[in-house]
Coordinates of C-alpha atoms in Angstrom, one line a residue:
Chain A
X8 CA -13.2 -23.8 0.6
X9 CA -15.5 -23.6 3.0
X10 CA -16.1 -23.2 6.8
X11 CA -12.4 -20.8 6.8
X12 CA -13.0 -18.5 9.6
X13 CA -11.2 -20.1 12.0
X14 CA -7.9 -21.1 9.3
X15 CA -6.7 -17.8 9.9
X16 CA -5.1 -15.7 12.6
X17 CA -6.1 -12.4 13.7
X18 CA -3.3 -10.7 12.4
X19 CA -3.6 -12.5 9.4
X20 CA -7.2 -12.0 8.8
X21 CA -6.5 -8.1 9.4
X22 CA -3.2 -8.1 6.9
X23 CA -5.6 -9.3 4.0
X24 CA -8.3 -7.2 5.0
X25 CA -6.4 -4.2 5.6
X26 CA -4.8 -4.5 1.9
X27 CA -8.0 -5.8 0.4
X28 CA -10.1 -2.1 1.5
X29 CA -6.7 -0.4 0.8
X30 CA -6.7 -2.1 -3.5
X31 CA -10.9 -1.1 -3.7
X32 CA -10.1 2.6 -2.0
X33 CA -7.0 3.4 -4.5
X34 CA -9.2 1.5 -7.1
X35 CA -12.0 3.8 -6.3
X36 CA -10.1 7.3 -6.4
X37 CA -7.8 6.9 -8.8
X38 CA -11.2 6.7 -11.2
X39 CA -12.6 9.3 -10.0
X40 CA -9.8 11.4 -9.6
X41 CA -9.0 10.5 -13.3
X42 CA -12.3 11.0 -14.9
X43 CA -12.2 14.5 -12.9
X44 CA -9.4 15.3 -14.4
X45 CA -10.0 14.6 -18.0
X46 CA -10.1 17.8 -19.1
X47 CA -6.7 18.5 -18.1
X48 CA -5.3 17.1 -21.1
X49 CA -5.9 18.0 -24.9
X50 CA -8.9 16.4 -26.3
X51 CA -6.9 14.2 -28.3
X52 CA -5.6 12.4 -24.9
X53 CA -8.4 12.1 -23.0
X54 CA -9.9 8.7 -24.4
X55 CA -6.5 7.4 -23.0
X56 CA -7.2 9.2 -19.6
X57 CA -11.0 7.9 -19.7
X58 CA -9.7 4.9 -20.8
X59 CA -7.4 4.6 -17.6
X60 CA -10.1 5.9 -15.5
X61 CA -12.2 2.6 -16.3
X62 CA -10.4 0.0 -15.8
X63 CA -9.2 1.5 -11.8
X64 CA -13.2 2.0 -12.0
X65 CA -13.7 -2.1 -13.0
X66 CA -11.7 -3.3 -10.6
X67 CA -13.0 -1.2 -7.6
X68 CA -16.0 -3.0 -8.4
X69 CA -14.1 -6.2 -8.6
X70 CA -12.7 -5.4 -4.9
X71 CA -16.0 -4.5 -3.5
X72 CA -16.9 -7.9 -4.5
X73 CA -13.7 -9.2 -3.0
X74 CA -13.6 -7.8 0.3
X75 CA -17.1 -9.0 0.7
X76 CA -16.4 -12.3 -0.4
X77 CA -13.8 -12.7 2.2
X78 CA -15.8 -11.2 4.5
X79 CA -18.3 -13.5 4.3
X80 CA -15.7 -16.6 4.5
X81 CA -13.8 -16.1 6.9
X82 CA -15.4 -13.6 9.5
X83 CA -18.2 -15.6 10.0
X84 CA -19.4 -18.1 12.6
X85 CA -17.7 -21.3 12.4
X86 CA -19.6 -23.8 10.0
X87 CA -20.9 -20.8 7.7
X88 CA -22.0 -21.5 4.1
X89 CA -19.7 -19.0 2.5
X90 CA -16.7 -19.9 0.3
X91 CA -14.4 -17.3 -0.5
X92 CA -14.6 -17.0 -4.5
X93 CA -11.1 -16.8 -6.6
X94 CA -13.1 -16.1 -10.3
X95 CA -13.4 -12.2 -9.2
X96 CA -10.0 -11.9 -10.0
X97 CA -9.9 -13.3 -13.4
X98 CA -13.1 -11.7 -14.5
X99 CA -11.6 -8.9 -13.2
X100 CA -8.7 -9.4 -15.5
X101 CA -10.5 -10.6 -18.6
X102 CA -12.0 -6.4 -18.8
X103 CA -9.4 -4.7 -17.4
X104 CA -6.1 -6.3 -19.1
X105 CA -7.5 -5.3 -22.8
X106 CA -8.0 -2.0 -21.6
X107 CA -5.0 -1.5 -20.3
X108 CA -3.4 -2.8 -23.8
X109 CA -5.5 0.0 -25.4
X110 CA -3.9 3.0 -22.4
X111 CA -0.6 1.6 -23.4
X112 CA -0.8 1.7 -27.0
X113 CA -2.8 5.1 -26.9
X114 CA 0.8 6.9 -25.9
X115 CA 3.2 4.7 -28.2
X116 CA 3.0 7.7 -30.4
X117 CA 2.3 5.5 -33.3
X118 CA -0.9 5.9 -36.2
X119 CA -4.2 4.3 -35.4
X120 CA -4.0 1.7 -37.6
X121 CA -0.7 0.5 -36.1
X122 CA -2.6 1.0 -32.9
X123 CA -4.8 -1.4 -33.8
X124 CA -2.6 -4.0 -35.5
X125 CA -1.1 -4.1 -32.4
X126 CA -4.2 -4.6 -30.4
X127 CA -5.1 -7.4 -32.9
X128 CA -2.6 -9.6 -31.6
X129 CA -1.9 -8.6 -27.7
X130 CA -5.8 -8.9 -27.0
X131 CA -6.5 -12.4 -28.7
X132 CA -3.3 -13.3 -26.5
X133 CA -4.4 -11.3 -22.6
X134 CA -8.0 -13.6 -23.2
X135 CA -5.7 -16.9 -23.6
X136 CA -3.7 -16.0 -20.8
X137 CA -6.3 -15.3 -18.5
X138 CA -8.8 -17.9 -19.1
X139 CA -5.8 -20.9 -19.3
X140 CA -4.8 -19.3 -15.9
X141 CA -8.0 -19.8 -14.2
X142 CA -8.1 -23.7 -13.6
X143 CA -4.7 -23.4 -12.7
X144 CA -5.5 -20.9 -9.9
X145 CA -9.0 -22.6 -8.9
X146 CA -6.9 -25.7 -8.4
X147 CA -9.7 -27.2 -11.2
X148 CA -8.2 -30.1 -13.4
X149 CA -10.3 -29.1 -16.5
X150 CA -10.0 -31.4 -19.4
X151 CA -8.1 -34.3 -18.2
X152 CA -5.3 -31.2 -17.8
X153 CA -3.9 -31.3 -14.2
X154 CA -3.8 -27.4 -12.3
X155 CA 0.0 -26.9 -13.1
X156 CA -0.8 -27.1 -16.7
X157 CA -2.9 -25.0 -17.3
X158 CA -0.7 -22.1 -15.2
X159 CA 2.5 -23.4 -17.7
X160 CA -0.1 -22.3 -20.9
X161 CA -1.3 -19.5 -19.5
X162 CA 2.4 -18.2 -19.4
X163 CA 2.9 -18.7 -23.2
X164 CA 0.6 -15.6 -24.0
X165 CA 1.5 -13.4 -21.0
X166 CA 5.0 -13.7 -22.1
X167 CA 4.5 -13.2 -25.6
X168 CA 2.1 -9.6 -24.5
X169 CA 5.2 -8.6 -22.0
X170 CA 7.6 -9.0 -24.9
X171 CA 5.7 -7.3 -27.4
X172 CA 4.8 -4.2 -25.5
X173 CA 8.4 -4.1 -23.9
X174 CA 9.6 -3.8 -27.9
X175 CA 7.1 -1.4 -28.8
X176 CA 7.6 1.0 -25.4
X177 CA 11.1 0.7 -26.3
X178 CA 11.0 1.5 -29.6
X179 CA 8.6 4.6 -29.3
X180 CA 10.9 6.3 -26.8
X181 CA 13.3 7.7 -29.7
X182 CA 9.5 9.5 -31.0
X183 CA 9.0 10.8 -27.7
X184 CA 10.5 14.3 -26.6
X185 CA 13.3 13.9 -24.3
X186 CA 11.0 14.9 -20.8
X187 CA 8.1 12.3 -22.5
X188 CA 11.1 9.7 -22.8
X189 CA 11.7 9.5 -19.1
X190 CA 8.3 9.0 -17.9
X191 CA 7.6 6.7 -20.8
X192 CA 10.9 4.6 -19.9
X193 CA 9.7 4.6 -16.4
X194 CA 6.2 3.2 -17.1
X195 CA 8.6 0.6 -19.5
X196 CA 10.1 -0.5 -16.3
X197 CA 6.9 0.1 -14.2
X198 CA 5.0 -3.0 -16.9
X199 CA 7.9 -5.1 -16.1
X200 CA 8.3 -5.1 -12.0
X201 CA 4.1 -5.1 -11.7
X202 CA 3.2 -8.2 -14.4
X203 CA 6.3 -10.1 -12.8
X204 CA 4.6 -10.2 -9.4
X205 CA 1.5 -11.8 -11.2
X206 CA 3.1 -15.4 -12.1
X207 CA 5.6 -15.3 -8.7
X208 CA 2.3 -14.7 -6.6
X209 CA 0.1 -17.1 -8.6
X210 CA 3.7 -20.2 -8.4
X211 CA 3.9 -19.6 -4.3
X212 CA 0.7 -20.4 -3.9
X213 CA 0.3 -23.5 -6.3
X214 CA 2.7 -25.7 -4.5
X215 CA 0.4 -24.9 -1.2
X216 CA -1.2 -28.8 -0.5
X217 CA -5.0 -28.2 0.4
X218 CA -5.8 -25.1 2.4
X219 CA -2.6 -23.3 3.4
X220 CA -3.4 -20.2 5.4
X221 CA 0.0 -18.6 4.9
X222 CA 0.0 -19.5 1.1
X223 CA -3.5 -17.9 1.1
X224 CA -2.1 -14.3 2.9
X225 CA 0.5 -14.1 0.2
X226 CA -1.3 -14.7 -2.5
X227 CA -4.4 -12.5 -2.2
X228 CA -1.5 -9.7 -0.5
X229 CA 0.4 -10.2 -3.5
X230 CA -1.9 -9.7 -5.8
X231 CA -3.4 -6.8 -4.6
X232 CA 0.0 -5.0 -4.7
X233 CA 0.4 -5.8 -8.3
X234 CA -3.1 -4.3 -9.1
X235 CA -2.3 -1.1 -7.2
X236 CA 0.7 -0.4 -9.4
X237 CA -0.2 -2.0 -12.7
X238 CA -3.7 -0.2 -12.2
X239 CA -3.5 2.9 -10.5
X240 CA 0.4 3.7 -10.5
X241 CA 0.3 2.7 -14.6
X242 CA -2.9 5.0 -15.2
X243 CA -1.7 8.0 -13.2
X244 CA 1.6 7.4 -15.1
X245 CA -0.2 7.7 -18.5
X246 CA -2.3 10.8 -17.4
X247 CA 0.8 12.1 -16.3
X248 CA 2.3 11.5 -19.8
X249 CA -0.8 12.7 -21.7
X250 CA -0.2 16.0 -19.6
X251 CA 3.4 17.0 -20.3
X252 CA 2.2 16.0 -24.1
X253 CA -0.3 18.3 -24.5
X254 CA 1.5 20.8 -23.2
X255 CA 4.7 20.2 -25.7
X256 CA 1.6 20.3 -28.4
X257 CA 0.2 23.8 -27.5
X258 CA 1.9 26.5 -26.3
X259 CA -1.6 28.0 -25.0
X260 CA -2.1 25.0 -23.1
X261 CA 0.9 25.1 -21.4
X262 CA 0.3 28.4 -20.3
X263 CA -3.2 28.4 -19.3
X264 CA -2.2 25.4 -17.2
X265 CA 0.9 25.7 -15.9
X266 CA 2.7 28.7 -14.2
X267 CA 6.3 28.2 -15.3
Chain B
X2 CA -10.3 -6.7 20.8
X3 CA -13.6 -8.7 20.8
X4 CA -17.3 -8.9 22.9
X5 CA -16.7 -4.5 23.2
X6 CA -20.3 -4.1 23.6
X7 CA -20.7 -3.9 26.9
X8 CA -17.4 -2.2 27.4
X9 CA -18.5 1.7 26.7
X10 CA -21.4 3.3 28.3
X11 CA -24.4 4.8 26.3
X12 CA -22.5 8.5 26.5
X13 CA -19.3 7.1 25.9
X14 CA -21.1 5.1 22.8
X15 CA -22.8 7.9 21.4
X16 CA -20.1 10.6 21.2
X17 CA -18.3 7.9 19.1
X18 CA -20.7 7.5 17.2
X19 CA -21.7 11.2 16.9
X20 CA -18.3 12.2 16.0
X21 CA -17.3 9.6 13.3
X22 CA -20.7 10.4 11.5
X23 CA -19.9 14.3 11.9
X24 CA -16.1 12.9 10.6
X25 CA -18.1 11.4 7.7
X26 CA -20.3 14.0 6.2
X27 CA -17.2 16.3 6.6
X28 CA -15.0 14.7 4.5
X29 CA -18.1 13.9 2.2
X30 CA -19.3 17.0 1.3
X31 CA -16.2 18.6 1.2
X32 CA -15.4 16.2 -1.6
X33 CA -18.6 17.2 -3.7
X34 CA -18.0 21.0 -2.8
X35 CA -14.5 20.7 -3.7
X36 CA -15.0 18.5 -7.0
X37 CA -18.2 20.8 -8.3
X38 CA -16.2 24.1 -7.5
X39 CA -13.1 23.0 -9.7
X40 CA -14.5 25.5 -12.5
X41 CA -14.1 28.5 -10.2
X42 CA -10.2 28.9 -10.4
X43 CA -8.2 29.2 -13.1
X44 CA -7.2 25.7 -15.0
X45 CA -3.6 26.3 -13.6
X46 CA -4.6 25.8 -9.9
X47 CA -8.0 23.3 -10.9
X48 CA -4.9 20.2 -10.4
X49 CA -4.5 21.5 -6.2
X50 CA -8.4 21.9 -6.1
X51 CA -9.1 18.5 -7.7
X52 CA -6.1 16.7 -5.7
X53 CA -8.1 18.3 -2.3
X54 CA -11.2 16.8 -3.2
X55 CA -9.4 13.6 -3.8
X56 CA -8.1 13.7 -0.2
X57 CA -11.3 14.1 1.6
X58 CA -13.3 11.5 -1.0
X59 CA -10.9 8.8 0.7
X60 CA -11.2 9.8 3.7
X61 CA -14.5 9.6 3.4
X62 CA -14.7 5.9 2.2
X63 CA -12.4 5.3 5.1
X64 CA -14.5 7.4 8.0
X65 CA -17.6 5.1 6.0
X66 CA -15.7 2.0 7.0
X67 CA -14.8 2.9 10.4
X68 CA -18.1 3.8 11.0
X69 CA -19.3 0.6 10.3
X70 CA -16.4 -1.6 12.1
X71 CA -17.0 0.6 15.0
X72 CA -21.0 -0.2 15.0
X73 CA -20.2 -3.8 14.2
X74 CA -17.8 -4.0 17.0
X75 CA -19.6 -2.3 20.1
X76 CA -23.3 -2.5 19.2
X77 CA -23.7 -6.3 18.4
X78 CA -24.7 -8.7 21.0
X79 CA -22.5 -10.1 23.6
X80 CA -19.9 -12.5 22.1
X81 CA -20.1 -11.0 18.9
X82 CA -17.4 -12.0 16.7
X83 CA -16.4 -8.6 15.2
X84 CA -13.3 -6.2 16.5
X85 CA -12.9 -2.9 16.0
X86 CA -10.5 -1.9 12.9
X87 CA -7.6 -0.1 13.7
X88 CA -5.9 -0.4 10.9
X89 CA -8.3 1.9 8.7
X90 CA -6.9 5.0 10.0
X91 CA -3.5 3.8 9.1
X92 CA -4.7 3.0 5.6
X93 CA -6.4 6.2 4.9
X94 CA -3.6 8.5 5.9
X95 CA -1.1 6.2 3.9
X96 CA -2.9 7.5 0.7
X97 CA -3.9 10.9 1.9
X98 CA -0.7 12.1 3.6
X99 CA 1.0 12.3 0.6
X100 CA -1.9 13.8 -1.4
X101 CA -1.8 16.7 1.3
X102 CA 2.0 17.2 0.5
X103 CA 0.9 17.7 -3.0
X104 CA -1.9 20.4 -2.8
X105 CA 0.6 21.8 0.1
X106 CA 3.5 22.4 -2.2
X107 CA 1.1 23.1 -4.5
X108 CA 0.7 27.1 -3.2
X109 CA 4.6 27.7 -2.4
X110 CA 4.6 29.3 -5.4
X111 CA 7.4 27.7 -6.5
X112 CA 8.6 26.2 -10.0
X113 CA 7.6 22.8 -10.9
X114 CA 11.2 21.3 -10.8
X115 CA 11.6 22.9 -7.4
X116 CA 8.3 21.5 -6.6
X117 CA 9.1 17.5 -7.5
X118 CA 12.8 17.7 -5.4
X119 CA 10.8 18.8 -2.2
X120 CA 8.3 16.3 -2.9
X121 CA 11.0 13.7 -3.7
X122 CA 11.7 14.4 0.3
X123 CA 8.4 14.7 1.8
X124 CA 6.7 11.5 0.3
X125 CA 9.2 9.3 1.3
X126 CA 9.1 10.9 4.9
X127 CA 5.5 10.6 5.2
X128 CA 5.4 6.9 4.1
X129 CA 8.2 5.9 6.8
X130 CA 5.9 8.3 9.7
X131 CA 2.6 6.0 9.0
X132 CA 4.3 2.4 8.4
X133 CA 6.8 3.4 11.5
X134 CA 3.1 4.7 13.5
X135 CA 0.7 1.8 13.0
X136 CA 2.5 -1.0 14.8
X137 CA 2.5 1.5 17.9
X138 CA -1.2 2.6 17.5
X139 CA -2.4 -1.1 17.4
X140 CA 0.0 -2.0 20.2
X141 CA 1.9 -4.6 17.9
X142 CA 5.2 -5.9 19.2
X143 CA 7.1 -6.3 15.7
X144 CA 10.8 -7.6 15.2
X145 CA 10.9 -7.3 18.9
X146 CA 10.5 -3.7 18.5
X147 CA 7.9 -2.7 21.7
X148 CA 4.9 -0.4 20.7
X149 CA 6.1 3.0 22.2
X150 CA 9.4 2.6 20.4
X151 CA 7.5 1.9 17.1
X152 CA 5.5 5.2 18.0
X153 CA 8.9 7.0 19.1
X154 CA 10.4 6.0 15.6
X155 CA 7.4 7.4 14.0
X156 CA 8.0 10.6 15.2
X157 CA 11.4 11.5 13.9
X158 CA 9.9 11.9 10.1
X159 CA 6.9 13.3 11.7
X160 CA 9.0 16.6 12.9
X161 CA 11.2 16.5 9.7
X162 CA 8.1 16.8 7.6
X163 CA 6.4 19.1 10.1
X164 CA 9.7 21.2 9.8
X165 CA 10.3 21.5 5.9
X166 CA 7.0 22.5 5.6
X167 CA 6.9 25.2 8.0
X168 CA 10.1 26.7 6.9
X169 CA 8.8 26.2 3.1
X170 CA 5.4 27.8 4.3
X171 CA 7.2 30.8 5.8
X172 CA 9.9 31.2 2.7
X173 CA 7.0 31.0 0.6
X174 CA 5.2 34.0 2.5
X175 CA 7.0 36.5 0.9
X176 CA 6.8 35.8 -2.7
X177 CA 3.4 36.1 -2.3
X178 CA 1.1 39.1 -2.7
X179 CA -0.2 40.8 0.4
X180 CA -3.8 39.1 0.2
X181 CA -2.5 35.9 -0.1
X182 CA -0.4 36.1 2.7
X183 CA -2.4 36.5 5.6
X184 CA -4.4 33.3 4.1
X185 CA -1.1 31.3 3.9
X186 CA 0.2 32.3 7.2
X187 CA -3.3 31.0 8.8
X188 CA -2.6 27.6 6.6
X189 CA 0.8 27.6 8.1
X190 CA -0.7 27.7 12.0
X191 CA -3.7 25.1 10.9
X192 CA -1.0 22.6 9.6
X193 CA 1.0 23.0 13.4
X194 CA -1.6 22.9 15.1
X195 CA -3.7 20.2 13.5
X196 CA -1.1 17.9 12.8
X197 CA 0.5 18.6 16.3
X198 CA -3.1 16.8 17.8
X199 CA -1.9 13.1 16.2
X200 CA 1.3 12.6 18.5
X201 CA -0.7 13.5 21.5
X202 CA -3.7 11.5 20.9
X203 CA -1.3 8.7 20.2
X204 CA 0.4 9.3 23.4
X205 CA -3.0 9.1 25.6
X206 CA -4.0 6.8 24.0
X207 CA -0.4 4.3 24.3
X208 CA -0.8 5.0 28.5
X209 CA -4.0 2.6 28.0
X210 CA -3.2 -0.7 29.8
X211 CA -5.7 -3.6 27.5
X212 CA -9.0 -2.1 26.9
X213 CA -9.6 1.6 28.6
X214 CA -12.3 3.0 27.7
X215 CA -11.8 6.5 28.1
X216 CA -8.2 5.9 26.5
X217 CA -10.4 5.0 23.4
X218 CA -13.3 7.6 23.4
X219 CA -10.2 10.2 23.1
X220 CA -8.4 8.6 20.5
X221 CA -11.3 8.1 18.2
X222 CA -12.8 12.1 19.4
X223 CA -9.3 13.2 18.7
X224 CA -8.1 11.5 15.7
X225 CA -11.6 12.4 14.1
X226 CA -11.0 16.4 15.2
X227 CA -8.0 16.3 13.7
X228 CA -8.7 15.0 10.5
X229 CA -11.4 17.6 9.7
X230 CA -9.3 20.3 10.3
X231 CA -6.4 19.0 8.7
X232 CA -8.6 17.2 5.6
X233 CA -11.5 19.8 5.1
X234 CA -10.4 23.1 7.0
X235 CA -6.9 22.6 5.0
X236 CA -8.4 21.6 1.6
X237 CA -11.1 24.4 2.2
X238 CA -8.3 27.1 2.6
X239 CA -6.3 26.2 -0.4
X240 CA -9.6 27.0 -2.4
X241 CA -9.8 29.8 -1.4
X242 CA -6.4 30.4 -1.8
X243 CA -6.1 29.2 -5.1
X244 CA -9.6 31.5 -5.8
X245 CA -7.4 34.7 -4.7
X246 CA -4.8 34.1 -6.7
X247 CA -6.8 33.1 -9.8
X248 CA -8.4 36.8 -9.2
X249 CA -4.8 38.3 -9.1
X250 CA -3.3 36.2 -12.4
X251 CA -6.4 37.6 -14.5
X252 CA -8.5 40.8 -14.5
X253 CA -10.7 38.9 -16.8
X254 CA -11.1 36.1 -14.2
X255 CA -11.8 38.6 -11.4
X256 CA -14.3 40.8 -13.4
X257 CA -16.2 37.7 -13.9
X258 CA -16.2 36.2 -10.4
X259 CA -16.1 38.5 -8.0
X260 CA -18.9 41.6 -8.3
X261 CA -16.8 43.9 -7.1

């Protein structure tokens, strides 16, 4: 991978890097607008808002490190030493993707040790899924097991976690009041559109042979959209959520903070 | 855009240079004020205070960037490799635009249902203005679309937004109490006449034919001017605002802010 700055066009170079500072800046503030904000829920929400707050937090960090990365490949002189690393991502993913399990569970309205029943099974499964999709992203053929492969496993568990929680959200919408169940329908839907771009992004790209500059733009492009809205869309939608419930849960809550 | 060093004199450098720092520390510290001074309005308004905060920490990150693209651009060596990043500006006001609309419709003094169908409007509008604005700005000739037409499109959601909120400004003027007024009225003539600076800046600068210098000292003088006002001047005044009316909803509030 190395030796890229000349593989891509200007307006190329400036699409990915344009969307690259775009994902770390919403990264960025939606943490610190969330961890601000934590107090604008009842204490019995705001793990889930902290919680939220993190993982935008992780993967600003994650983006830093990305947009550097492709700084260094591919706006450098020609023959320079930098290769444009893909494992950000996935480490990425392997901290923020069981957090984001916990955010989701927090607002299923269901007991704690449901809660973490639950968690028992979806975590075990988001570490499978993102460490059997690595090689198949690096192009690596670990194991005698050729790329493809390993992207085929890795959908086993990612389909099994989109199935579970898609049960679950459904079936805690008839425990949620009726303004709660639009909003938690929505981030239902929300789970669905953003983890679908994740496998269509990662197959586009696999069929690229060697270095393919336009496979390359749409996958780092696509990805980077998903992480906006399964990040920062899905946290401010759970903040959101945690709002309108502690204002159903006390009535001096909803006045202090809220005029009508 | 590339080898600009020798393109701007050392005046023409330096008031660049000057301005996006100014830009900078503007946007920063407004941020921190903004963020540390949540606490001294009641909880009800703490969501506008926090959202204006929000709005001038990205622009921060953003006037950070551009800071750094422009010194990397015009104060390398000859043949340096690096060009100047349009495309930040584009990217900043995509997420802050719509954060504005939010602490804007914030003080109509309106219900909250009344507040989401207004938004429902605006957010959409703004989107279309910036998307329909950058390929004119960095004199791209899209879908066969030339640049001025791209910045002619740009403009008709630029005066529907410009309008609604003027007229909602002005309806809003008498619902509130006679202190408040003369603060919102003032917010009313900084919104006109800040955002009123982005067209014509745009429209110098589209005149430019290739690289004028004087085209781009104004853009970058003007487009920084603007944003202060319309970032920390407009955040600033829905503080204080939001501090007035937090003085008027409680006698308890008042007695303890305010020595007199």
């Amino acid at each position: 991978m190395n030796n890229l700055s000349q593989l891509l066009t200007d307006n190329q170079f400036n699409a990915v890097y344009n969307m690259l500072s775009l994902g770390l800046a919403s990264m960025l503030f939606t943490s610190v607008f969330l961890y601000i904000s934590r107090d604008r829920v009842l204490p019995r929400y705001r793990m889930a808002v902290i919680i939220s707050g993190t993982v935008t937090a992780i993967a600003a960090y994650h983006y830093f490190r990305i947009f550097d990365s492709f700084n260094h490949a591919f706006a450098g002189p020609a023959n320079n030493p930098y290769a444009y690393n893909v494992g950000y991502r996935y480490v990425d993913w392997l901290l923020t993707v069981p957090l984001l399990l916990v955010e989701t569970v927090a607002v299923l309205a269901i007991g704690r040790l449901a809660q973490k029943a639950l968690l028992g099974r979806l975590v075990p499964a988001a570490a499978a899924m993102i460490l059997l999709g690595y090689p198949g992203d690096a192009h690596l053929d670990l194991f005698g097991i050729s790329a493809p492969v390993w992207g085929a496993l890795s959908t086993i568990p990612f389909l099994y976690i989109l199935y579970i929680l898609f049960v679950e959200l459904t079936k805690s919408l008839e425990r949620q009041s009726d303004q709660v169940r639009a909003t938690v329908s929505r981030l239902r839907l929300l789970l669905i559109a953003t983890w679908g771009v994740y496998p269509i992004t990662f197959i586009l790209a696999m069929n690229a042979e060697g270095f393919d500059a336009m496979a390359f733009v749409n996958r780092e492009i696509g990805y980077s959209i998903a992480d906006v809205l399964a990040k920062c869309a899905y946290g401010l939608t759970i903040f959101k959520i945690a709002r309108m419930k502690s204002a159903e849960d006390s009535a001096e809550f909803a006045e202090s903070e809220f005029r009508d």
